[in-house]
mmCIF file of C-alpha atoms in Angstrom:
data_model
loop_
_atom_site.group_PDB
_atom_site.id
_atom_site.type_symbol
_atom_site.label_atom_id
_atom_site.label_comp_id
_atom_site.label_asym_id
_atom_site.label_seq_id
_atom_site.Cartn_x
_atom_site.Cartn_y
_atom_site.Cartn_z
ATOM 1 C CA MET I 32 59.146 96.365 196.909
ATOM 2 C CA SER I 33 56.926 98.167 199.443
ATOM 3 C CA LYS I 34 53.458 96.889 200.265
ATOM 4 C CA SER I 35 51.832 100.010 198.811
ATOM 5 C CA LEU I 36 53.742 99.693 195.532
ATOM 6 C CA LEU I 37 52.970 95.966 195.353
ATOM 7 C CA GLY I 38 49.285 96.647 195.934
ATOM 8 C CA PHE I 39 49.255 99.308 193.224
ATOM 9 C CA THR I 40 50.953 96.942 190.760
ATOM 10 C CA LEU I 41 48.431 94.176 191.466
ATOM 11 C CA ALA I 42 45.517 96.579 191.059
ATOM 12 C CA VAL I 43 46.797 97.773 187.683
ATOM 13 C CA THR I 44 47.347 94.173 186.536
ATOM 14 C CA VAL I 45 43.797 93.167 187.501
ATOM 15 C CA LEU I 46 42.378 96.244 185.752
ATOM 16 C CA LEU I 47 44.315 95.529 182.552
ATOM 17 C CA PHE I 48 43.241 91.881 182.594
ATOM 18 C CA ALA I 49 39.593 92.841 183.058
ATOM 19 C CA SER I 50 39.787 95.395 180.263
ATOM 20 C CA SER I 51 41.360 92.817 177.957
ATOM 21 C CA GLY I 52 38.652 90.288 178.774
ATOM 22 C CA ASN I 53 35.894 92.808 178.133
ATOM 23 C CA ALA I 54 37.467 93.762 174.805
ATOM 24 C CA GLN I 55 37.643 90.106 173.720
ATOM 25 C CA GLU I 56 34.048 89.534 174.806
ATOM 26 C CA GLN I 57 32.851 92.578 172.850
ATOM 27 C CA GLN I 58 34.830 91.470 169.792
ATOM 28 C CA GLY I 59 33.271 88.002 169.942
ATOM 29 C CA ARG I 60 29.817 89.551 170.307
ATOM 30 C CA ARG I 61 30.405 91.715 167.241
ATOM 31 C CA ARG I 62 31.417 88.647 165.207
ATOM 32 C CA SER I 63 28.236 86.804 166.160
ATOM 33 C CA GLN I 64 25.915 89.734 165.443
ATOM 34 C CA ALA I 65 23.789 89.389 162.333
ATOM 35 C CA VAL I 66 24.398 91.971 159.608
ATOM 36 C CA PRO I 67 21.147 93.200 157.983
ATOM 37 C CA GLY I 68 20.660 91.875 154.465
ATOM 38 C CA LYS I 69 20.076 93.964 151.362
ATOM 39 C CA GLU I 70 16.533 92.578 151.212
ATOM 40 C CA GLN I 71 14.167 91.101 153.763
ATOM 41 C CA PRO I 72 13.275 87.437 153.214
ATOM 42 C CA HIS I 73 10.165 86.678 151.160
ATOM 43 C CA PRO I 74 9.569 82.940 151.627
ATOM 44 C CA PRO I 75 6.502 80.998 150.470
ATOM 45 C CA GLN I 76 3.597 81.841 152.749
ATOM 46 C CA VAL I 77 1.255 79.505 154.611
ATOM 47 C CA ASP I 78 -1.388 77.982 152.281
ATOM 48 C CA ALA I 79 0.729 78.761 149.197
ATOM 49 C CA GLU I 80 2.143 75.968 147.056
ATOM 50 C CA ALA I 81 5.756 75.238 147.951
ATOM 51 C CA PRO I 82 8.072 75.523 144.936
ATOM 52 C CA ASP I 83 9.473 72.134 144.004
ATOM 53 C CA PHE I 84 13.209 71.530 144.271
ATOM 54 C CA GLU I 85 15.746 68.852 143.521
ATOM 55 C CA LEU I 86 18.903 68.918 145.632
ATOM 56 C CA LYS I 87 21.648 66.347 146.066
ATOM 57 C CA ASN I 88 22.829 64.707 149.255
ATOM 58 C CA LEU I 89 26.472 63.923 149.968
ATOM 59 C CA LYS I 90 26.135 60.660 148.022
ATOM 60 C CA GLN I 91 25.040 62.701 144.981
ATOM 61 C CA GLU I 92 21.533 61.238 145.198
ATOM 62 C CA VAL I 93 18.735 63.595 144.146
ATOM 63 C CA VAL I 94 16.176 64.567 146.786
ATOM 64 C CA SER I 95 12.918 65.909 145.320
ATOM 65 C CA LEU I 96 10.269 67.759 147.310
ATOM 66 C CA GLN I 97 7.529 66.515 144.978
ATOM 67 C CA LYS I 98 8.493 62.872 145.486
ATOM 68 C CA LEU I 99 8.794 63.253 149.258
ATOM 69 C CA THR I 100 5.343 64.838 149.586
ATOM 70 C CA GLU I 101 3.875 61.844 147.760
ATOM 71 C CA GLN I 102 4.950 59.808 150.799
ATOM 72 C CA GLY I 103 3.841 62.201 153.541
ATOM 73 C CA PRO I 104 4.452 65.633 155.071
ATOM 74 C CA VAL I 105 7.892 67.175 154.746
ATOM 75 C CA VAL I 106 9.805 69.301 157.247
ATOM 76 C CA ILE I 107 12.383 71.621 155.706
ATOM 77 C CA LEU I 108 15.203 73.114 157.756
ATOM 78 C CA VAL I 109 17.175 75.813 155.951
ATOM 79 C CA LEU I 110 20.509 76.105 157.731
ATOM 80 C CA ARG I 111 23.104 78.861 157.415
ATOM 81 C CA GLY I 112 25.408 76.371 155.712
ATOM 82 C CA TRP I 113 28.854 77.786 155.041
ATOM 83 C CA PRO I 114 29.118 81.545 155.784
ATOM 84 C CA GLY I 115 32.874 81.080 156.184
ATOM 85 C CA TYR I 116 32.612 78.946 159.326
ATOM 86 C CA GLN I 117 30.415 76.216 160.804
ATOM 87 C CA CYS I 118 27.375 77.742 162.501
ATOM 88 C CA PRO I 119 27.095 76.559 166.141
ATOM 89 C CA ILE I 120 23.379 77.376 166.353
ATOM 90 C CA CYS I 121 22.730 75.256 163.249
ATOM 91 C CA ASN I 122 24.668 72.430 164.845
ATOM 92 C CA ARG I 123 22.507 72.584 167.970
ATOM 93 C CA GLN I 124 19.295 72.758 165.946
ATOM 94 C CA VAL I 125 20.205 69.733 163.831
ATOM 95 C CA GLY I 126 21.192 67.834 166.967
ATOM 96 C CA GLU I 127 17.851 68.635 168.588
ATOM 97 C CA PHE I 128 15.875 67.379 165.585
ATOM 98 C CA LEU I 129 17.971 64.217 165.395
ATOM 99 C CA SER I 130 17.351 63.564 169.088
ATOM 100 C CA ARG I 131 13.628 63.288 168.256
ATOM 101 C CA LYS I 132 14.022 61.297 165.046
ATOM 102 C CA ALA I 133 11.702 58.531 166.268
ATOM 103 C CA GLU I 134 8.869 61.034 166.744
ATOM 104 C CA PHE I 135 9.320 62.410 163.229
ATOM 105 C CA ARG I 136 9.281 58.864 161.872
ATOM 106 C CA ASN I 137 6.099 58.073 163.815
ATOM 107 C CA ALA I 138 4.519 61.229 162.365
ATOM 108 C CA GLY I 139 5.255 59.859 158.887
ATOM 109 C CA ALA I 140 7.351 62.917 158.074
ATOM 110 C CA SER I 141 10.482 63.346 156.021
ATOM 111 C CA VAL I 142 12.976 65.948 157.238
ATOM 112 C CA VAL I 143 15.138 67.804 154.715
ATOM 113 C CA MET I 144 18.115 69.755 156.067
ATOM 114 C CA ILE I 145 19.554 72.188 153.532
ATOM 115 C CA TYR I 146 23.168 73.374 153.735
ATOM 116 C CA PRO I 147 23.674 76.392 151.391
ATOM 117 C CA GLY I 148 26.839 78.165 150.323
ATOM 118 C CA PRO I 149 29.239 78.914 147.480
ATOM 119 C CA ALA I 150 29.637 75.845 145.272
ATOM 120 C CA ASP I 151 33.420 75.726 145.676
ATOM 121 C CA LEU I 152 34.257 73.139 148.376
ATOM 122 C CA LEU I 153 30.653 73.188 149.658
ATOM 123 C CA ALA I 154 30.480 69.385 149.795
ATOM 124 C CA ASP I 155 33.654 69.308 151.898
ATOM 125 C CA HIS I 156 32.252 71.879 154.314
ATOM 126 C CA ALA I 157 28.973 69.959 154.492
ATOM 127 C CA LYS I 158 30.833 66.749 155.354
ATOM 128 C CA GLU I 159 32.727 68.600 158.065
ATOM 129 C CA PHE I 160 29.444 69.914 159.499
ATOM 130 C CA GLN I 161 27.942 66.427 159.486
ATOM 131 C CA GLY I 162 30.865 65.010 161.440
ATOM 132 C CA ALA I 163 29.699 61.979 163.415
ATOM 133 C CA LYS I 164 25.991 62.753 162.969
ATOM 134 C CA GLU I 165 23.991 59.833 161.604
ATOM 135 C CA PHE I 166 20.874 60.590 159.587
ATOM 136 C CA PRO I 167 18.071 58.006 159.569
ATOM 137 C CA GLU I 168 16.313 57.028 156.360
ATOM 138 C CA ASN I 169 13.640 59.743 156.628
ATOM 139 C CA PHE I 170 16.229 62.516 157.215
ATOM 140 C CA HIS I 171 17.784 64.001 154.080
ATOM 141 C CA TYR I 172 20.883 66.191 154.392
ATOM 142 C CA VAL I 173 21.433 68.081 151.137
ATOM 143 C CA THR I 174 23.534 70.967 149.845
ATOM 144 C CA ASP I 175 22.445 74.070 147.945
ATOM 145 C CA PRO I 176 25.446 75.098 145.797
ATOM 146 C CA ASP I 177 25.438 78.772 144.807
ATOM 147 C CA TYR I 178 22.064 79.326 146.491
ATOM 148 C CA VAL I 179 19.799 77.998 143.718
ATOM 149 C CA PHE I 180 17.165 76.807 146.218
ATOM 150 C CA THR I 181 17.797 79.698 148.605
ATOM 151 C CA ASN I 182 17.107 82.291 145.910
ATOM 152 C CA ALA I 183 14.069 80.437 144.553
ATOM 153 C CA TRP I 184 12.508 80.408 148.021
ATOM 154 C CA GLY I 185 13.312 84.081 148.747
ATOM 155 C CA LEU I 186 15.711 83.279 151.581
ATOM 156 C CA ARG I 187 19.035 84.692 150.361
ATOM 157 C CA TRP I 188 20.779 86.745 153.050
ATOM 158 C CA GLU I 189 22.909 89.205 151.088
ATOM 159 C CA ALA I 190 25.452 90.446 153.626
ATOM 160 C CA PRO I 191 29.074 89.729 154.588
ATOM 161 C CA ARG I 192 29.498 86.264 156.158
ATOM 162 C CA GLU I 193 25.837 85.387 155.578
ATOM 163 C CA THR I 194 24.152 82.830 153.331
ATOM 164 C CA ALA I 195 20.466 82.121 153.938
ATOM 165 C CA TYR I 196 17.911 83.274 156.489
ATOM 166 C CA PRO I 197 17.467 80.324 158.886
ATOM 167 C CA SER I 198 14.009 78.911 158.224
ATOM 168 C CA THR I 199 11.715 76.020 159.022
ATOM 169 C CA PHE I 200 8.734 74.879 156.962
ATOM 170 C CA VAL I 201 6.162 72.118 157.197
ATOM 171 C CA ILE I 202 4.859 71.062 153.785
ATOM 172 C CA GLY I 203 1.714 68.942 153.455
ATOM 173 C CA LYS I 204 1.094 66.036 151.093
ATOM 174 C CA ASP I 205 -0.703 68.530 148.831
ATOM 175 C CA ARG I 206 2.598 70.485 148.694
ATOM 176 C CA GLN I 207 1.022 73.424 150.473
ATOM 177 C CA VAL I 208 2.953 75.286 153.154
ATOM 178 C CA LYS I 209 1.300 74.428 156.471
ATOM 179 C CA PHE I 210 3.798 76.209 158.714
ATOM 180 C CA GLY I 211 6.704 78.553 158.170
ATOM 181 C CA LEU I 212 9.122 80.431 160.383
ATOM 182 C CA THR I 213 11.976 82.529 159.002
ATOM 183 C CA SER I 214 14.431 84.340 161.263
ATOM 184 C CA THR I 215 16.265 87.553 160.398
ATOM 185 C CA SER I 216 18.875 86.727 163.040
ATOM 186 C CA HIS I 217 21.047 83.704 163.712
ATOM 187 C CA GLY I 218 18.662 82.514 166.428
ATOM 188 C CA GLY I 219 14.877 82.654 166.706
ATOM 189 C CA ARG I 220 14.363 79.226 165.157
ATOM 190 C CA ALA I 221 11.570 76.694 165.356
ATOM 191 C CA SER I 222 12.133 73.955 167.904
ATOM 192 C CA ALA I 223 11.640 70.283 167.169
ATOM 193 C CA ALA I 224 8.765 70.249 169.672
ATOM 194 C CA SER I 225 6.908 73.066 167.897
ATOM 195 C CA VAL I 226 7.336 71.367 164.513
ATOM 196 C CA LEU I 227 6.036 68.063 165.890
ATOM 197 C CA LYS I 228 2.940 69.921 167.117
ATOM 198 C CA GLU I 229 2.399 71.278 163.604
ATOM 199 C CA LEU I 230 2.697 67.763 162.191
ATOM 200 C CA GLU I 231 0.129 66.549 164.708
ATOM 201 C CA LYS I 232 -2.366 69.034 163.236
ATOM 202 C CA LEU I 233 -2.084 67.332 159.841
ATOM 203 C CA LYS I 234 -3.406 63.992 161.086
#
């Protein structure tokens, strides 16, 4: 094969490889893009009373907002749960909050992490998401089968491969919403540091 023909062949191969890589990257980006919901979220607003809820953890123990607020402030993380896959951003967010578990304990706060999705096999998916994560006594990991909580709090994301709008709330001992942040994308979430600052204001 001549040098010119060899060079041409290599150039075409590199071009095809680059085009293939770009196509895969664009396809992955499309999969991760948030699809607009039928309705915008309408969560409880700051200073409003937070609706009570009772959700079960993976041991089938009932976790009640009313009972938790009798002990101290409550942080609520609404995850994307099971939209057909395990959400990597949710995984990072939960990991970040767990990494500062001692600070949440020192603030006297309970943390409730809510995993919503269709009831069928939701507990299995929730166990898979938990993996090797260990939740301390003041962290409560619960499921929301068929979006009972999600709908009651105005957080249902009605779109293909969506579940709930990712949200973070701080609820005071009086059960009033002290802080709330709801994202209409997969990102844009409250950090553990920002939530700890909100808890500091309650002292």
